[in-house]
PDB file of C-alpha atoms in Angstrom:
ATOM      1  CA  UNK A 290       0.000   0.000   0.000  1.00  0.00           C
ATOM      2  CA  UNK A 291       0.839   3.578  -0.134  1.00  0.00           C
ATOM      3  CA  UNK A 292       3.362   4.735   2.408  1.00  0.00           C
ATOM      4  CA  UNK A 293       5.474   7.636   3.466  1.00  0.00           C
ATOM      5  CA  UNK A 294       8.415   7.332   5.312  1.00  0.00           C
ATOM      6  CA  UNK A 295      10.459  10.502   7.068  1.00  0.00           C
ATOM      7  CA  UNK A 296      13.470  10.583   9.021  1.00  0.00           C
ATOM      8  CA  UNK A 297      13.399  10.382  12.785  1.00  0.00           C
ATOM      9  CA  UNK A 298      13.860  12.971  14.957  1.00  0.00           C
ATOM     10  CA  UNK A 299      14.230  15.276  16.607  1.00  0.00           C
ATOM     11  CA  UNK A 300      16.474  17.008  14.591  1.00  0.00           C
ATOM     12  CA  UNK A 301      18.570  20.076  16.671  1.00  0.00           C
ATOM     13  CA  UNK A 302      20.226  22.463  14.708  1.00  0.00           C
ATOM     14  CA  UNK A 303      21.852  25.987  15.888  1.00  0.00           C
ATOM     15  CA  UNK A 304      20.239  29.643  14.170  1.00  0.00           C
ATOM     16  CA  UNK A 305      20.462  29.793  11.013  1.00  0.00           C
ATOM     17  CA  UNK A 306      22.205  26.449   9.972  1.00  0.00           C
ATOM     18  CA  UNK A 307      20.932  24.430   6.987  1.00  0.00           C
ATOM     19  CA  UNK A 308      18.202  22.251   7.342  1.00  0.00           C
ATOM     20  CA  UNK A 309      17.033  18.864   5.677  1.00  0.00           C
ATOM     21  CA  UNK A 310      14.560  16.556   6.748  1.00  0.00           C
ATOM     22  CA  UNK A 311      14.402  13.345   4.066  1.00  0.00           C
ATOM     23  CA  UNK A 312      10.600  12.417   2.811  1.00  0.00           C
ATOM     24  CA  UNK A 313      10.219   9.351   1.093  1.00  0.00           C
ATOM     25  CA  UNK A 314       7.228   7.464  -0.699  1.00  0.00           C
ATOM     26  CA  UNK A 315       5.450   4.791  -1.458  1.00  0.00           C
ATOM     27  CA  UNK A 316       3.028   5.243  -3.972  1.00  0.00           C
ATOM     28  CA  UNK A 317       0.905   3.472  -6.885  1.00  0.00           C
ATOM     29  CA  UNK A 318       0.123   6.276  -9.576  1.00  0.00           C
ATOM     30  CA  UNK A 319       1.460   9.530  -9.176  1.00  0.00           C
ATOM     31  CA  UNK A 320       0.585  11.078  -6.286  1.00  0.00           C
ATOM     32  CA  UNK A 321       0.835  15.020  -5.088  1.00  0.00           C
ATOM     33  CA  UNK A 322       2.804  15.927  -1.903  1.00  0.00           C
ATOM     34  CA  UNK A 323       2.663  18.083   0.920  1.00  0.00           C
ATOM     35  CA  UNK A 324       4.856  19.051   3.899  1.00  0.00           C
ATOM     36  CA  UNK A 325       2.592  20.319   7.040  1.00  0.00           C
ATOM     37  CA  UNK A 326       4.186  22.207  10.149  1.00  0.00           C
ATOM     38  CA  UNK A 327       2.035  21.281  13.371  1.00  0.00           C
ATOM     39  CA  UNK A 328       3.900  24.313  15.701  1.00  0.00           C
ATOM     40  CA  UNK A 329       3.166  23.460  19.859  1.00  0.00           C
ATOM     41  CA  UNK A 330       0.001  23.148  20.863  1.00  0.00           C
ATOM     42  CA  UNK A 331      -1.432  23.570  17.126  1.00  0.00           C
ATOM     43  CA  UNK A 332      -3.424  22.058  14.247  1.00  0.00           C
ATOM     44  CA  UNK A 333      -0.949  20.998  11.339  1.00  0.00           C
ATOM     45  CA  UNK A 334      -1.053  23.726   8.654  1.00  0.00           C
ATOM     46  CA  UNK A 335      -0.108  23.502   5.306  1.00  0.00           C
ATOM     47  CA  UNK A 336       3.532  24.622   4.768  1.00  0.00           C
ATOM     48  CA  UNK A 337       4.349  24.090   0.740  1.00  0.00           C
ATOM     49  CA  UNK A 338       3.124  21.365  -2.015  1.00  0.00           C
ATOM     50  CA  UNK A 339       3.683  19.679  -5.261  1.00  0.00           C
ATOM     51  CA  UNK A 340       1.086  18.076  -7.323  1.00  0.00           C
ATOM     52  CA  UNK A 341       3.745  16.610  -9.877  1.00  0.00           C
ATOM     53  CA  UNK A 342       7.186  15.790 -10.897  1.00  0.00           C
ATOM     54  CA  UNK A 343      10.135  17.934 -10.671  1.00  0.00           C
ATOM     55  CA  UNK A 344       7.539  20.623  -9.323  1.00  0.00           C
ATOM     56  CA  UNK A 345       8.956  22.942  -6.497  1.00  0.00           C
ATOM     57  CA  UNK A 346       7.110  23.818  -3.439  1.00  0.00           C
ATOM     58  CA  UNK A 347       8.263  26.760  -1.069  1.00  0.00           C
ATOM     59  CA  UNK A 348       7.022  29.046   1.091  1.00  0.00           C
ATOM     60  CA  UNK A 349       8.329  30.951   4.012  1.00  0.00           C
ATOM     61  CA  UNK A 350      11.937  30.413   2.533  1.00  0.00           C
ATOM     62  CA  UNK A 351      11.277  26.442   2.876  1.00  0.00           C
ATOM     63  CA  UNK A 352      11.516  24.158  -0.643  1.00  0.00           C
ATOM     64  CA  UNK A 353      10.821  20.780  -1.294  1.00  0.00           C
ATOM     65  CA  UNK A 354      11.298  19.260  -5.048  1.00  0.00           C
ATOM     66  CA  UNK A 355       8.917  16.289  -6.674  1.00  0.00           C
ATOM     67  CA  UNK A 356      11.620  13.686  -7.140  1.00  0.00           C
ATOM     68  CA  UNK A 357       9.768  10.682  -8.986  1.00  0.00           C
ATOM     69  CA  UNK A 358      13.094   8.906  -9.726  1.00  0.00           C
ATOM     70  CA  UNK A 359      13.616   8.877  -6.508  1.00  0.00           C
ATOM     71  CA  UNK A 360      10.254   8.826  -5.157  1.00  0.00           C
ATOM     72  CA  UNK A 361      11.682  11.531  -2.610  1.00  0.00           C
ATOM     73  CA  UNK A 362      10.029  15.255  -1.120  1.00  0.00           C
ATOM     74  CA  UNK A 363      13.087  16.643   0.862  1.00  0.00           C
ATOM     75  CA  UNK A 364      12.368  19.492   2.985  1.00  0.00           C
ATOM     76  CA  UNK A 365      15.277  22.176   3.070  1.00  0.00           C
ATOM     77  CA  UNK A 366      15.659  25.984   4.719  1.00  0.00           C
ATOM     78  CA  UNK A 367      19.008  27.502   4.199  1.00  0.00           C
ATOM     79  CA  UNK A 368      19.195  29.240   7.471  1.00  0.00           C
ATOM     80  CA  UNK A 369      16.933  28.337   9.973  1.00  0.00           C
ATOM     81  CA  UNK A 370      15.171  30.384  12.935  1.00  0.00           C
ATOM     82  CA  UNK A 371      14.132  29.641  16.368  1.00  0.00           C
ATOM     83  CA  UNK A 372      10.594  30.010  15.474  1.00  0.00           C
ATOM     84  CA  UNK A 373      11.127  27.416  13.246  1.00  0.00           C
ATOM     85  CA  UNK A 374      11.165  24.841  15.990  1.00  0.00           C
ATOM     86  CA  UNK A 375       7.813  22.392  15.234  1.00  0.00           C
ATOM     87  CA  UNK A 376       6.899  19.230  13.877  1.00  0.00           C
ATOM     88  CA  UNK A 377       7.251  18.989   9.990  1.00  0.00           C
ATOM     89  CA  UNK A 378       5.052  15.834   8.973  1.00  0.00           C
ATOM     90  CA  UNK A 379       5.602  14.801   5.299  1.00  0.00           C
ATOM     91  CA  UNK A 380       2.000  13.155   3.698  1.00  0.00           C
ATOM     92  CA  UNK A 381       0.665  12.070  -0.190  1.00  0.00           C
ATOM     93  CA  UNK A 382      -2.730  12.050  -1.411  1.00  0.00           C
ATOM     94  CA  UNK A 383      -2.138   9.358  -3.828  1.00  0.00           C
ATOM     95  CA  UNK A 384      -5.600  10.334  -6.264  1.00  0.00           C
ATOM     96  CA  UNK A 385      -8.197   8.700  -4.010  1.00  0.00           C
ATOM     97  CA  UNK A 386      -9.596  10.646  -0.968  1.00  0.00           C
ATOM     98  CA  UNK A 387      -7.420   9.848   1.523  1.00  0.00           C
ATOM     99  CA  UNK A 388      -4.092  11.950   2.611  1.00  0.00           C
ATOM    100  CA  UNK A 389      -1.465   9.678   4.293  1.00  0.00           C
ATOM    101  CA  UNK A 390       1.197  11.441   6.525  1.00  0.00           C
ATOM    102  CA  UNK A 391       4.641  10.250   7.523  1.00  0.00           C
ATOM    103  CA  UNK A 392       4.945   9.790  11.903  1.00  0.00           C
ATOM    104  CA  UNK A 393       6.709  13.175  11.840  1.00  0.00           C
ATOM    105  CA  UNK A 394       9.801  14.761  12.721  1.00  0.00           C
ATOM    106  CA  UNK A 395      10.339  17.186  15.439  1.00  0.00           C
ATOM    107  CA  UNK A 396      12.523  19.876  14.897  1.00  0.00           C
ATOM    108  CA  UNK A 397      14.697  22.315  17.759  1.00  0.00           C
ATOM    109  CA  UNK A 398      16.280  25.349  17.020  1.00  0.00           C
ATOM    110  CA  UNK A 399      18.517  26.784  19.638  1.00  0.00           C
ATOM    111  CA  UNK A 400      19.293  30.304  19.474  1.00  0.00           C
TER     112      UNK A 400
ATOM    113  CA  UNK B  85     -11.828  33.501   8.632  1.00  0.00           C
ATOM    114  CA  UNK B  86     -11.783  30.506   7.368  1.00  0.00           C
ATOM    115  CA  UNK B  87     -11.249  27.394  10.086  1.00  0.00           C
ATOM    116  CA  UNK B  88     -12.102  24.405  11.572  1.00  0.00           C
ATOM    117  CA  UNK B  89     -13.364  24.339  15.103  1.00  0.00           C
ATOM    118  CA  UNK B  90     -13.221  21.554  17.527  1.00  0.00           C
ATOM    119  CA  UNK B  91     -14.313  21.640  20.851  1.00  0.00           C
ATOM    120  CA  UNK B  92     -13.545  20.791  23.655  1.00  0.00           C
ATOM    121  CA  UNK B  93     -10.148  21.604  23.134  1.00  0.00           C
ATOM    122  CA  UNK B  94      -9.066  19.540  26.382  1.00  0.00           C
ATOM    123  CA  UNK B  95     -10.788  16.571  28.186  1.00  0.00           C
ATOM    124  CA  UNK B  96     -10.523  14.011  30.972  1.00  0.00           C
ATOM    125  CA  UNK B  97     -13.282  11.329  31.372  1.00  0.00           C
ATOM    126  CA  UNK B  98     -14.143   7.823  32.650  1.00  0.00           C
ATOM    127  CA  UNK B  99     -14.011   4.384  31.204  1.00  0.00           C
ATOM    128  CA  UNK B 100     -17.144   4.142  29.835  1.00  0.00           C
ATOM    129  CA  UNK B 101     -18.770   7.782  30.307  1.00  0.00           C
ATOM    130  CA  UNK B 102     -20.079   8.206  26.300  1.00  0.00           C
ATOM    131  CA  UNK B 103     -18.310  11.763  24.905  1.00  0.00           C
ATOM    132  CA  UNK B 104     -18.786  13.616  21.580  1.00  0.00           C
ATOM    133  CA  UNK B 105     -16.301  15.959  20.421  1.00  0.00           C
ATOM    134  CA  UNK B 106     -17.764  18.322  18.010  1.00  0.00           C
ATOM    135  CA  UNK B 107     -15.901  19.589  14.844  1.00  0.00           C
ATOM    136  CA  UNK B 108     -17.183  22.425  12.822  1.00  0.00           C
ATOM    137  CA  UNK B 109     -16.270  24.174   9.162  1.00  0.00           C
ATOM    138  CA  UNK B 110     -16.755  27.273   7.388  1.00  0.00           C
ATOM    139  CA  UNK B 111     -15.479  26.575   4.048  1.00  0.00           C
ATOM    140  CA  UNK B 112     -17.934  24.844   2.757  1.00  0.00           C
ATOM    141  CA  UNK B 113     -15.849  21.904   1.927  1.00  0.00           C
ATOM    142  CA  UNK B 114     -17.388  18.412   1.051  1.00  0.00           C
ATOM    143  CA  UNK B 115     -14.329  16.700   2.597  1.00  0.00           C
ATOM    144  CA  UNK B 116     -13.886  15.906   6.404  1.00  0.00           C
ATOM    145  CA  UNK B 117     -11.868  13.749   8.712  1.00  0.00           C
ATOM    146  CA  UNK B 118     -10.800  12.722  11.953  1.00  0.00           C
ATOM    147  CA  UNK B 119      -7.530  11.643  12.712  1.00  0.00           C
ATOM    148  CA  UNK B 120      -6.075  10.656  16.219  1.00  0.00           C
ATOM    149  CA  UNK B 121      -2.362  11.321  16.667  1.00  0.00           C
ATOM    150  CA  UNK B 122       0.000   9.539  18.940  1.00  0.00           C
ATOM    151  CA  UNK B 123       3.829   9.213  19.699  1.00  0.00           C
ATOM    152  CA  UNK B 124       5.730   7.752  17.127  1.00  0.00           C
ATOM    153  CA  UNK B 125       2.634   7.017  14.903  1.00  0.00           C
ATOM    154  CA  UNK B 126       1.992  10.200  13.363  1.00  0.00           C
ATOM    155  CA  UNK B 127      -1.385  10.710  12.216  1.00  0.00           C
ATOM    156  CA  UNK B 128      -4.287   8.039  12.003  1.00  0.00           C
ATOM    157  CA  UNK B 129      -7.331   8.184  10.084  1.00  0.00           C
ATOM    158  CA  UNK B 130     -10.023   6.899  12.056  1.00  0.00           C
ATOM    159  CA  UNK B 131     -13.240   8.050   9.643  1.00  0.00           C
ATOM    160  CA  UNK B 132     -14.084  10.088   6.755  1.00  0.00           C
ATOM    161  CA  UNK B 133     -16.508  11.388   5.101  1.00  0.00           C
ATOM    162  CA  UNK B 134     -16.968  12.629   1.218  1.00  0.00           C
ATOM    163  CA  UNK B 135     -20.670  14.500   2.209  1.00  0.00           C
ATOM    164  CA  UNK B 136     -23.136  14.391   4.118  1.00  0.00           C
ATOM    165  CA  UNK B 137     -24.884  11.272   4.695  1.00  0.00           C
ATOM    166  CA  UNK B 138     -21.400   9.971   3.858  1.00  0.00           C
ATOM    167  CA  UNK B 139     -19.128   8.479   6.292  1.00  0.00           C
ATOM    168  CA  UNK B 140     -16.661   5.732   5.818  1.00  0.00           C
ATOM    169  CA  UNK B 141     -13.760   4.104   7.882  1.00  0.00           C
ATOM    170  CA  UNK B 142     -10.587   5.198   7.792  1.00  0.00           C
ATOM    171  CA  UNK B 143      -7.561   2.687   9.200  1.00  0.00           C
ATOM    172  CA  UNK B 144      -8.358   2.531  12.955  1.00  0.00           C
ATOM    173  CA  UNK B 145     -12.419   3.001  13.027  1.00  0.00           C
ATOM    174  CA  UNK B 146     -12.592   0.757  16.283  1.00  0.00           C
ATOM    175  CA  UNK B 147     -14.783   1.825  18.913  1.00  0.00           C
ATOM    176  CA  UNK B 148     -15.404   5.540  17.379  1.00  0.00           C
ATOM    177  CA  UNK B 149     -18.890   6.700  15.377  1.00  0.00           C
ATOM    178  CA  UNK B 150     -18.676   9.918  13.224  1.00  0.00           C
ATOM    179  CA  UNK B 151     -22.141  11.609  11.412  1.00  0.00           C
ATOM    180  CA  UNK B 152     -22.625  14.181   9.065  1.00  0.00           C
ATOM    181  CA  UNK B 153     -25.860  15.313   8.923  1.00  0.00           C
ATOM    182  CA  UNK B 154     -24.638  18.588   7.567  1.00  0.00           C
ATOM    183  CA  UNK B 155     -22.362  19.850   5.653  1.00  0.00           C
ATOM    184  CA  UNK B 156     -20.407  21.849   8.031  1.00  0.00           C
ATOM    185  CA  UNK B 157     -20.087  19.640  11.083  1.00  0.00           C
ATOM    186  CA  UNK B 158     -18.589  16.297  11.374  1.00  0.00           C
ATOM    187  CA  UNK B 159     -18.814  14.834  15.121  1.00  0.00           C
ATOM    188  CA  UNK B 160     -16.889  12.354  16.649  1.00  0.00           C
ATOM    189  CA  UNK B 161     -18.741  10.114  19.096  1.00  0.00           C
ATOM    190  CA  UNK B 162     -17.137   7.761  21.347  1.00  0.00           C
ATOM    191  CA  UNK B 163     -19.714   5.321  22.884  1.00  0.00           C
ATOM    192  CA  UNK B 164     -17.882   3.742  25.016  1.00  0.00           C
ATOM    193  CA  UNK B 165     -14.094   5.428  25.999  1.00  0.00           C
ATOM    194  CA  UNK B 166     -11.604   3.045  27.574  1.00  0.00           C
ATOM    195  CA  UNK B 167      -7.567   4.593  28.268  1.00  0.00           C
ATOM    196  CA  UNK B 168      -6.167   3.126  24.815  1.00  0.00           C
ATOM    197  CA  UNK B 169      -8.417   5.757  23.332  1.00  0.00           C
ATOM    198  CA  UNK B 170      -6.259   8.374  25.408  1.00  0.00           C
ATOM    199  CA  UNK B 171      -4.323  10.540  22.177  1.00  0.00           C
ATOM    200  CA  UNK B 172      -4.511  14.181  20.588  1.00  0.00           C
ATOM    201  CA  UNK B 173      -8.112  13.942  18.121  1.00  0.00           C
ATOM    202  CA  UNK B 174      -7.830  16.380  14.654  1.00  0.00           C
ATOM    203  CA  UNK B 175     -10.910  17.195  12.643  1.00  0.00           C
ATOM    204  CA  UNK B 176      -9.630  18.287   9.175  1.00  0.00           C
ATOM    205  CA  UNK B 177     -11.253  19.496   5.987  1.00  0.00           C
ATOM    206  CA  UNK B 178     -10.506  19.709   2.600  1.00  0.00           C
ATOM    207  CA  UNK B 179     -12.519  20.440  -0.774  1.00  0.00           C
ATOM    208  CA  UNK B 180     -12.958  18.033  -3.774  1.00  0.00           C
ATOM    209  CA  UNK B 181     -12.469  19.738  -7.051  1.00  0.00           C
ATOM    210  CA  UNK B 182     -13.606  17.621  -9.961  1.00  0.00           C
ATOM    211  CA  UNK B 183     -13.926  14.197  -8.293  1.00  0.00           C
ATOM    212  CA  UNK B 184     -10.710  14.661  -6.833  1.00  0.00           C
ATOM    213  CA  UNK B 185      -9.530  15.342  -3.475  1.00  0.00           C
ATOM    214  CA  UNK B 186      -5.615  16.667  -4.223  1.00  0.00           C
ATOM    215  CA  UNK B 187      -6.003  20.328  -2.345  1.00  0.00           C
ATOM    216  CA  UNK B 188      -4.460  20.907   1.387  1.00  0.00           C
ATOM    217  CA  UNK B 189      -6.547  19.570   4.353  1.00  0.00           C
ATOM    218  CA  UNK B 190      -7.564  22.564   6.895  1.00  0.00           C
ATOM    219  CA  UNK B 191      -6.637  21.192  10.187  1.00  0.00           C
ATOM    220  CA  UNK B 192      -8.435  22.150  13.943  1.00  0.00           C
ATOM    221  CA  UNK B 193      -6.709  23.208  16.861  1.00  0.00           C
ATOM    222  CA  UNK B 194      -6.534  19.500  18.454  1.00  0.00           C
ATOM    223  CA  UNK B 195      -8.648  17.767  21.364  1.00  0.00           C
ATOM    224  CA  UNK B 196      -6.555  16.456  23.617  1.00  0.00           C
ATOM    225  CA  UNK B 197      -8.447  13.556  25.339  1.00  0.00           C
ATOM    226  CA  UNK B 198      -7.595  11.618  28.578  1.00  0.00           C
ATOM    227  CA  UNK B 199      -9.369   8.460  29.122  1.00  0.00           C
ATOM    228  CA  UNK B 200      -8.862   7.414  32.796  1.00  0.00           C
TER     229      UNK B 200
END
């Protein structure tokens, strides 16, 4: 079945580093993908998409590129802030009506 | 604004004691969901539903009900709470564009319920 699969946290990184969290998938056709950012004591909110290959998502200086060769959705910020600190969950809708997420990946930024 | 209310936001009940938590949208979107979320696991579908008068399972359905008798609201009942049950609970909505569902989900604030 359809499955998506992100690296474990929590990931700590010092202001303004790089970031990367990894997002792979599983998926039958050709799915779109999303990254959401759940911040504390939140609902998860959309953070950037891509509906299909080699699309780019970004949005609040985050990107994330439609890999289909490598069934992959990286998430990357060049230069991170402490209000970045939250949980980025990667997730597919693979053309049916159901979005699956990946368990999520907690990120701390110290300043 | 557009949102997604849930309510209540925090709650501690019995074994047993039957609960509803309600889950409200203003966006007119055919599309809702409840998903429970829990260390490690991420997010869980537990039901959906495409419309009103349609509801379906997601992948952990036991021991919840859902309704939609209306477009906008999309409760979750729980008959019959026992502590495995204890986990954050997100109502989410999204719209279906042409018979297909590939837009962003619009997620509430969380219910974080304690089952003791």
């Amino acid at each position: 079945g359809n499955s998506v699969t992100q690296m474990e946290g929590p990931v700590t990184l010092s202001e303004e580093a790089f970031l990367t969290i990894n997002c792979t998938y599983t998926a039958t056709g050709y799915p779109s993908l999303f990254w959401y950012v759940q911040y504390p004591g939140e609902g998860l909110q959309l953070l950037l998409k891509a509906t299909k290959a080699d699309d780019k998502g970004s949005n609040k200086g985050f990107e994330a590129t439609y890999r289909k060769e490598t069934t992959s959705f990286h998430l990357e910020k060049g230069s991170v802030q402490v209000s970045d600190s939250a949980v980025y969950f990667c997730a597919l809708i693979d053309g049916g009506f159901k979005t699956i997420f990946g368990a999520g990946t907690r990120l701390f930024v110290k300043a | 604004e557009a949102q997604v209310t849930q309510n209540p936001r925090y709650l501690i009940t019995v074994t047993g004691k039957k609960l509803t938590v309600t889950c409200s949208q203003n966006m007119n979107h055919e599309y809702m969901s409840w998903y429970r979320q829990d260390p490690g696991l991420g997010l869980r579908q537990i039901y959906y539903s495409m419309n009103v008068e349609v509801t379906d399972k997601g992948d952990v359905p036991e021991g919840y009900k859902v309704s939609r008798k209306e477009k906008r609201n999309f409760p979750l009942i729980l008959e019959s709470p026992s502590p495995n049950q204890t986990s954050l609970y997100f109502c989410a909505s999204s719209l279906i564009t042409q018979g297909e569902m590939n837009t962003e989900a619009f997620f509430g604030q969380g219910t974080r319920l304690t089952v003791v």
